[in-house]
Coordinates of C-alpha atoms in Angstrom, one line a residue:
M1 CA 119.4 114.7 93.8
S2 CA 123.2 116.2 94.5
E3 CA 123.8 113.0 97.0
Y4 CA 123.7 110.7 94.0
A5 CA 126.4 109.8 91.4
R6 CA 124.0 109.2 88.6
V7 CA 120.3 109.3 88.3
E8 CA 118.1 107.5 85.9
I9 CA 114.5 108.6 85.5
A10 CA 112.5 106.4 82.9
Q11 CA 109.7 108.5 82.6
P12 CA 110.7 112.2 83.5
E13 CA 106.8 113.2 82.6
L14 CA 105.2 110.9 84.8
K15 CA 107.6 111.6 87.8
E16 CA 106.9 115.0 87.3
L17 CA 103.3 114.4 87.6
A18 CA 103.8 112.2 90.5
D19 CA 105.7 114.5 92.5
A20 CA 103.1 117.2 91.9
I21 CA 100.3 115.3 93.6
D22 CA 99.7 117.0 97.2
D23 CA 99.0 114.3 99.2
A24 CA 100.7 113.1 102.4
P25 CA 100.8 109.5 103.4
G26 CA 100.1 108.6 107.2
D27 CA 103.1 106.0 107.7
R28 CA 105.9 104.5 105.3
L29 CA 103.6 101.9 104.1
A30 CA 100.8 104.5 102.8
K31 CA 98.2 102.2 104.7
T32 CA 96.4 105.8 105.8
K33 CA 96.2 109.2 104.3
L34 CA 97.0 112.4 106.1
R35 CA 96.2 114.1 103.0
S36 CA 94.4 113.4 99.6
D37 CA 94.6 114.7 96.0
L38 CA 92.3 112.6 94.0
D39 CA 92.8 115.2 91.0
G40 CA 96.3 114.7 91.0
E41 CA 96.3 110.9 91.1
L42 CA 94.1 111.0 87.7
R43 CA 96.1 113.4 86.2
Y44 CA 99.1 111.1 87.0
M45 CA 97.1 107.8 85.7
E46 CA 95.6 109.5 82.9
R47 CA 99.1 110.3 81.4
Y48 CA 100.4 106.7 82.7
R49 CA 97.9 105.1 80.4
E50 CA 99.0 106.9 77.5
V51 CA 102.7 106.3 78.0
S52 CA 102.5 102.7 78.6
A53 CA 99.8 101.8 75.8
D54 CA 102.4 100.2 73.5
D55 CA 104.2 98.3 76.4
P56 CA 103.5 94.8 75.8
I57 CA 104.2 93.8 79.8
Q58 CA 101.6 96.7 80.9
Q59 CA 99.2 95.0 78.0
G60 CA 99.6 91.9 79.5
W61 CA 99.1 93.1 83.0
D62 CA 95.8 94.8 82.0
A63 CA 94.8 92.2 79.8
N64 CA 94.8 89.6 83.0
E65 CA 93.0 92.0 85.4
P66 CA 90.1 89.2 85.9
E67 CA 92.5 86.4 86.6
F68 CA 94.4 88.9 88.9
H69 CA 91.1 89.7 90.5
A70 CA 90.5 86.2 90.7
K71 CA 93.5 84.8 92.3
T72 CA 93.5 87.7 94.8
K73 CA 89.8 86.7 95.7
I74 CA 91.0 82.9 96.6
F75 CA 93.4 84.7 98.9
S76 CA 90.8 87.0 100.4
V77 CA 88.5 83.7 101.0
L78 CA 91.3 81.7 102.3
A79 CA 92.5 84.2 104.6
D80 CA 89.0 85.3 106.1
A81 CA 88.3 81.4 106.6
M82 CA 91.7 81.2 108.8
E83 CA 90.1 84.5 110.8
L84 CA 86.6 82.8 111.1
E85 CA 88.2 79.5 112.0
L86 CA 91.1 80.6 114.5
G87 CA 89.4 83.8 115.4
H88 CA 90.4 87.3 114.2
D89 CA 93.6 88.1 115.9
K90 CA 94.9 84.2 115.6
G91 CA 93.7 83.7 112.1
R92 CA 95.1 87.1 110.7
A93 CA 98.5 86.5 112.6
A94 CA 98.5 82.9 110.8
V95 CA 98.1 84.4 107.7
A96 CA 101.0 86.8 108.6
R97 CA 103.2 84.4 109.5
A98 CA 102.5 82.5 106.1
R99 CA 103.4 85.1 103.9
K100 CA 106.3 85.9 105.5
R101 CA 107.3 82.4 105.3
Q102 CA 106.8 82.7 101.5
G103 CA 108.8 86.0 101.3
D104 CA 111.8 84.9 103.2
Q105 CA 112.1 81.7 101.4
M106 CA 111.8 83.6 98.1
G107 CA 114.4 86.3 99.3
A108 CA 116.9 83.5 100.9
E109 CA 116.4 81.7 97.7
M110 CA 117.4 85.1 95.5
A111 CA 120.5 85.5 97.5
A112 CA 121.8 82.4 97.4
K113 CA 121.5 82.7 93.3
T114 CA 123.2 85.9 93.5
R115 CA 125.8 84.6 95.9
G116 CA 126.8 81.5 93.5
K117 CA 127.3 84.0 90.8
G118 CA 129.9 85.3 93.2
E119 CA 128.3 88.5 93.5
R120 CA 127.2 91.2 96.1
L121 CA 124.3 91.6 97.7
N122 CA 123.1 94.8 96.2
L123 CA 119.9 96.3 94.9
N124 CA 121.2 96.1 91.2
N125 CA 121.7 92.4 92.1
F126 CA 118.5 92.2 93.7
F127 CA 116.3 93.5 90.9
K128 CA 118.2 90.9 88.7
E129 CA 116.5 88.1 90.7
F130 CA 113.4 90.0 91.6
W131 CA 112.3 90.7 88.3
G132 CA 113.0 86.8 87.5
Y133 CA 110.2 86.0 89.9
F134 CA 108.1 88.8 88.5
Q135 CA 108.7 89.3 85.1
W136 CA 105.0 89.7 84.4
S137 CA 104.8 93.2 86.6
P138 CA 104.8 96.7 84.7
K139 CA 108.2 98.4 85.1
L140 CA 107.7 101.3 82.8
D141 CA 107.6 104.3 85.5
T142 CA 111.0 103.9 87.5
E143 CA 113.7 105.7 89.1
R144 CA 117.3 104.5 90.0
Y145 CA 119.8 106.2 91.7
Y146 CA 123.1 105.2 91.9
D147 CA 126.1 105.9 94.1
D148 CA 130.1 106.8 92.5
E149 CA 130.7 103.3 92.9
G150 CA 127.7 102.5 90.7
N151 CA 125.9 100.9 93.3
M152 CA 122.4 101.3 93.0
V153 CA 121.1 102.9 96.3
K154 CA 117.3 103.5 95.8
Y155 CA 115.0 102.3 93.4
V156 CA 111.5 103.8 92.6
L157 CA 108.3 102.0 90.7
R158 CA 105.1 103.5 90.1
L159 CA 102.3 101.3 88.5
N160 CA 98.8 100.6 88.4
C161 CA 97.7 97.5 90.3
P162 CA 94.4 95.3 89.6
I163 CA 95.5 93.1 92.7
G164 CA 95.5 96.7 94.7
D165 CA 92.1 97.4 93.2
Y166 CA 90.4 94.4 94.2
L167 CA 91.5 94.5 98.1
R168 CA 90.8 98.2 98.1
D169 CA 87.3 97.5 97.1
N170 CA 86.9 94.2 98.8
A171 CA 89.5 93.8 102.1
P172 CA 87.7 94.7 105.4
D173 CA 90.9 96.8 106.4
V174 CA 94.2 97.7 105.1
E175 CA 95.9 95.6 107.5
F176 CA 94.2 92.6 105.9
S177 CA 95.6 93.7 102.5
S178 CA 98.9 94.0 104.0
N179 CA 99.1 90.4 104.5
F180 CA 98.9 90.1 100.5
C181 CA 101.3 93.1 99.5
D182 CA 103.8 93.0 102.4
L183 CA 105.6 90.2 100.3
D184 CA 107.8 92.4 98.5
E185 CA 109.2 93.8 101.9
H186 CA 109.8 90.0 103.3
I187 CA 111.6 89.0 100.2
A188 CA 114.1 92.3 100.5
L189 CA 114.7 91.9 104.0
A190 CA 115.7 88.2 103.2
Y191 CA 117.9 88.7 100.4
N192 CA 119.7 91.6 102.5
P193 CA 118.3 92.9 106.2
N194 CA 119.7 96.0 105.1
I195 CA 117.2 97.1 102.6
Q196 CA 114.7 99.6 103.1
Y197 CA 111.7 99.0 101.7
S198 CA 108.3 101.7 101.9
R199 CA 105.5 102.9 100.0
K200 CA 104.9 106.4 99.2
R201 CA 101.2 105.5 97.7
W202 CA 99.5 102.1 98.1
V203 CA 96.6 101.2 95.7
P204 CA 94.8 99.2 98.9
G205 CA 95.1 102.3 100.8
G206 CA 92.8 104.1 98.6
Y207 CA 95.5 105.5 95.9
Q208 CA 94.9 105.1 92.1
F209 CA 98.6 103.9 91.7
S210 CA 101.2 102.3 93.9
E211 CA 104.4 103.9 94.3
L212 CA 107.1 101.4 96.1
I213 CA 110.7 102.2 96.9
W214 CA 113.7 100.3 97.9
E215 CA 116.6 101.9 99.5
L216 CA 120.2 100.4 100.5
D217 CA 123.0 102.8 100.8
T218 CA 126.3 102.0 100.1
A219 CA 127.2 100.6 103.8
G220 CA 124.4 97.9 103.7
V221 CA 126.1 96.0 100.8
I222 CA 126.5 92.7 101.7
D223 CA 129.2 90.3 100.0

């Protein structure tokens, strides 16, 4: 971590457990696995549950699991209908375009709000707007890395995901699930195209929790 001027680890114990997991994703979005470590994932999740038990956002996230499942089922029914009506390839491509348009609109609106305040399009300001859209999402286990000018250059988020649980157990394949979950990347790139988004772990890909990463080096910050 010597390349970072400042590092904020919200839950050092959870980070240690996550880093100890002996697995390997097959791609930058963790859609496939080259190596799995279910025991390590379960150890992390057991402790995550203990640490997050009193977190009000986590409590709401878990209490609304049936609603998340229901809403994800609605997406799945509509996405499946598109494939049935238009054919597999055309239908799936249409859903992908629709989700990208949604992400592009959200990201552009976020960027406009930041610029309206006279502020720069860096990760610090990205998350000010991003969490305005996703206030209900847990943010308990995070890592924040900063450069010597105070710009956040890397943000890591780990969390359980009832949306991902539904997709992991019911979606026909991971590309179908990506049309739901890639919204995060579309939003980030529409906000600032220099942001690099990746997933180290991803529940629809077969993991027990998701680990999402946003990166933006100093040179990529836009006025």
